[in-house]
Each structure stands twice: as C-alpha cells, then as structure tokens.
PDB file of C-alpha atoms in Angstrom:
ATOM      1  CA  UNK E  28       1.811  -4.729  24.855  1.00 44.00           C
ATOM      2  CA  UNK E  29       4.600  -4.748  22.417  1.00 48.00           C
ATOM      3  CA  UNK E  30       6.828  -1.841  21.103  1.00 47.00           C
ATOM      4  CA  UNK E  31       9.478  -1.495  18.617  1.00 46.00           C
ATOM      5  CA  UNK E  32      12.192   0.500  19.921  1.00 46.00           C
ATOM      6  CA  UNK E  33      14.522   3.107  18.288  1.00 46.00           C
ATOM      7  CA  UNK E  34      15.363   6.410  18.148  1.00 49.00           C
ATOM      8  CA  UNK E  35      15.199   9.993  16.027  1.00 51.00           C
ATOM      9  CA  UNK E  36      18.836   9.302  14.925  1.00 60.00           C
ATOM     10  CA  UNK E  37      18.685   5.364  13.489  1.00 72.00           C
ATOM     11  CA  UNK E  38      16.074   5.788  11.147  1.00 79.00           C
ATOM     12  CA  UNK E  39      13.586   3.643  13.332  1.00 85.00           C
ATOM     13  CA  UNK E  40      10.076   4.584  14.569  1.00 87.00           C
ATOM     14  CA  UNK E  41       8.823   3.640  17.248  1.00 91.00           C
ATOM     15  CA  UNK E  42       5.307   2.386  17.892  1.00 91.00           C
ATOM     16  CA  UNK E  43       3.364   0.893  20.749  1.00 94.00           C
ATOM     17  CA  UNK E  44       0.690  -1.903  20.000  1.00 93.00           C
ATOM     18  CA  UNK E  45      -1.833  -2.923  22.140  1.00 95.00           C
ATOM     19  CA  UNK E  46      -2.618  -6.819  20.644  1.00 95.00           C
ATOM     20  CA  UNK E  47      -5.608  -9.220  21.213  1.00 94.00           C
ATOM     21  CA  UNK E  48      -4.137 -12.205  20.995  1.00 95.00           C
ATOM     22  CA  UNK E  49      -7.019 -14.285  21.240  1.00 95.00           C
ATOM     23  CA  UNK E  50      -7.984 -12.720  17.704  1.00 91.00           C
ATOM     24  CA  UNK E  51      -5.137 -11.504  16.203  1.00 90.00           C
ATOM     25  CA  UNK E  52      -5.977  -8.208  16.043  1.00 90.00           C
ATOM     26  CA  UNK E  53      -3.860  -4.909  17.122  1.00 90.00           C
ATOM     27  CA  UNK E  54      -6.790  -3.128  19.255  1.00 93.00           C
ATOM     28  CA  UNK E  55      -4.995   0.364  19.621  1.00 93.00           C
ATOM     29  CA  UNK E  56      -1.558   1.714  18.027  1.00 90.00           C
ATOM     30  CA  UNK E  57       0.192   4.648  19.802  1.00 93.00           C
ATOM     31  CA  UNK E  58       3.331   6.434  17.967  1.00 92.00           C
ATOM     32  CA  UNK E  59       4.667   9.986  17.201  1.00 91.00           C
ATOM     33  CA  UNK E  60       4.566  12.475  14.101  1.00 90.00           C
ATOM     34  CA  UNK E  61       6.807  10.337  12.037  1.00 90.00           C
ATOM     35  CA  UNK E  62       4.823   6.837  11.861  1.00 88.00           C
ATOM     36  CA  UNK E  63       1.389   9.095  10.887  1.00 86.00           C
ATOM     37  CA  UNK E  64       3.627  11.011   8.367  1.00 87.00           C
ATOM     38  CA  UNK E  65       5.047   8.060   6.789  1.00 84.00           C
ATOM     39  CA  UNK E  66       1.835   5.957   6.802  1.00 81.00           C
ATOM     40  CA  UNK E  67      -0.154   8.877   5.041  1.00 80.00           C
ATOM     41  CA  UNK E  68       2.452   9.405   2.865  1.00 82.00           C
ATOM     42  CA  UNK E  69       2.317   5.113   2.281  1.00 74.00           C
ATOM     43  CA  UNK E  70      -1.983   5.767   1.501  1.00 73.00           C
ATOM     44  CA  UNK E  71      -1.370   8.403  -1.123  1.00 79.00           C
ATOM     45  CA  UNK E  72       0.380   6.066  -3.609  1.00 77.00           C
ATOM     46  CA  UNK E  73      -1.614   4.632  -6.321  1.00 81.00           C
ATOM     47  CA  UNK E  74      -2.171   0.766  -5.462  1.00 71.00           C
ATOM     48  CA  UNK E  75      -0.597   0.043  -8.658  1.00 71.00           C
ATOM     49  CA  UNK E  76       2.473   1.283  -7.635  1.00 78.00           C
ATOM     50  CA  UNK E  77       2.664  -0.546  -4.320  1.00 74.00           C
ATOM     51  CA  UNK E  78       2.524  -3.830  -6.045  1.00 72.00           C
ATOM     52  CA  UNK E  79       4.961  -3.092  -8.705  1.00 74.00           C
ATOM     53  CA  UNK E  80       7.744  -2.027  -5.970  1.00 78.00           C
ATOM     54  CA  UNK E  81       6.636  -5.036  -3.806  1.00 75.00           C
ATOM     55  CA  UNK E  82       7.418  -7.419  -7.070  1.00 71.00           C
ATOM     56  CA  UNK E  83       4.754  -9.382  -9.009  1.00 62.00           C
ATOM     57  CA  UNK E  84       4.192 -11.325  -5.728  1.00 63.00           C
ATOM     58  CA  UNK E  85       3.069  -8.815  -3.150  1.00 62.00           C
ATOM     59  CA  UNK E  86       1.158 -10.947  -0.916  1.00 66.00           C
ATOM     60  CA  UNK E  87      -1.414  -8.318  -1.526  1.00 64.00           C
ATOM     61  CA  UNK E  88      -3.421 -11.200  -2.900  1.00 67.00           C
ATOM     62  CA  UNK E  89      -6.511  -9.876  -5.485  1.00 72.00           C
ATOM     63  CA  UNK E  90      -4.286  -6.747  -5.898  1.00 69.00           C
ATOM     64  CA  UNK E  91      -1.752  -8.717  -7.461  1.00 70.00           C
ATOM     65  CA  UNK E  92      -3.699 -10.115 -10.108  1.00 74.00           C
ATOM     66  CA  UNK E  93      -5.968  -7.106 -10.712  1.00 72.00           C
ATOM     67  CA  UNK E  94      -2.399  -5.413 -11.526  1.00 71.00           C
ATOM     68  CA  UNK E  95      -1.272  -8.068 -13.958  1.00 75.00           C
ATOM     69  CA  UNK E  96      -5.094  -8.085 -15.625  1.00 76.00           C
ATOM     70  CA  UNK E  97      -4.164  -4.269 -16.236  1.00 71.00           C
ATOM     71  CA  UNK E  98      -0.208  -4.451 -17.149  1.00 74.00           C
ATOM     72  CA  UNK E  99      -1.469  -7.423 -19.946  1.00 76.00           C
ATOM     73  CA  UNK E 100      -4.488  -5.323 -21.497  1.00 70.00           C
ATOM     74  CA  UNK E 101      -3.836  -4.214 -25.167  1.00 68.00           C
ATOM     75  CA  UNK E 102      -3.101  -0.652 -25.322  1.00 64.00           C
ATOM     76  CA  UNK E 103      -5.636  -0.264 -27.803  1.00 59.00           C
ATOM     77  CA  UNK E 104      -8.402  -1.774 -26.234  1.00 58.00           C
ATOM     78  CA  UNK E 105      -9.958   1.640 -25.001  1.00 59.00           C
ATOM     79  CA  UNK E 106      -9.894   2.841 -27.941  1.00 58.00           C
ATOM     80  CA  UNK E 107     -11.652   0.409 -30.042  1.00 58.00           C
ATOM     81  CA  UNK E 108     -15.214   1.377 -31.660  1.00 58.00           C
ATOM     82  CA  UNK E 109     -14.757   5.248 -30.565  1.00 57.00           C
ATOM     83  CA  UNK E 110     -14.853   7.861 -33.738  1.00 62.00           C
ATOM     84  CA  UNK E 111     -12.779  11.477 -33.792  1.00 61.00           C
ATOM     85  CA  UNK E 112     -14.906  13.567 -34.802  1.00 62.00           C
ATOM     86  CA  UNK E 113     -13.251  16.685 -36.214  1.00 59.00           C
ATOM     87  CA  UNK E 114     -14.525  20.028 -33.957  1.00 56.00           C
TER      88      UNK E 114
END
C-alpha cells in the first residue's frame, strides 16, 4: 500500500492506495473530505478547459485533438444554410 503524506497546513492531501501491481491498477483509494472535494470540483470543468490549462499537449490523447478539431472550426460554420425568419 502506498500513501502520500502531508498535512491540513502544507497544502498536501493525503491519500492511501491500495495497488495491483501485477495489473497496474489502484484497486481501492482511501482519503478525507478534501481529495473528494477537490476531485469533484476537477469533474465539473468542461473537458475543453482541462486541455487548454494542461497546454496543447495534455497527454489526454483523443481529447487533445478533438479540442484542436473545435478551436480550428470556422466560426461561421454553424451558421451556414440556416434562414432568420422575422417573428
């Protein structure tokens, strides 16, 4: 089992992992108020807006790209073949 230490007053969180190492996968996570807070707080923001803080290269992989598809489409793309129609 693995931990990162710290305390309330140096900004750290600490969390307890449980690993398999044979797979690579973190089989049960124990921590306090603060981790939960901050990693709801982390799911609320758009995905967009992860990726642009991270930089261009995120390592989020398809996320990446699907955000430079979007930040290169032409502004008036949406918009093309759709009539106003006065009410």
């Amino acid at each position: 089992m693995a931990g990162a230490a710290g305390s309330a007053g140096t900004g750290k969180i600490q969390v307890k992992l449980l690993v398999d190492n044979e797979k690579s996968k973190v089989v049960f996570a124990e921590s306090g108020k603060e981790f939960v807070d901050v990693l709801l707080s982390a799911l609320t923001l758009p995905l967009g807006t992860i990726v642009r803080l991270l930089g261009k290269e995120s390592s989020l992989g398809c996320f990446d790209e699907l955000y430079k598809s979007v930040e290169s489409l032409d502004a008036s793309l949406p918009n093309q073949g759709v009539q106003e129609h006065a009410a």
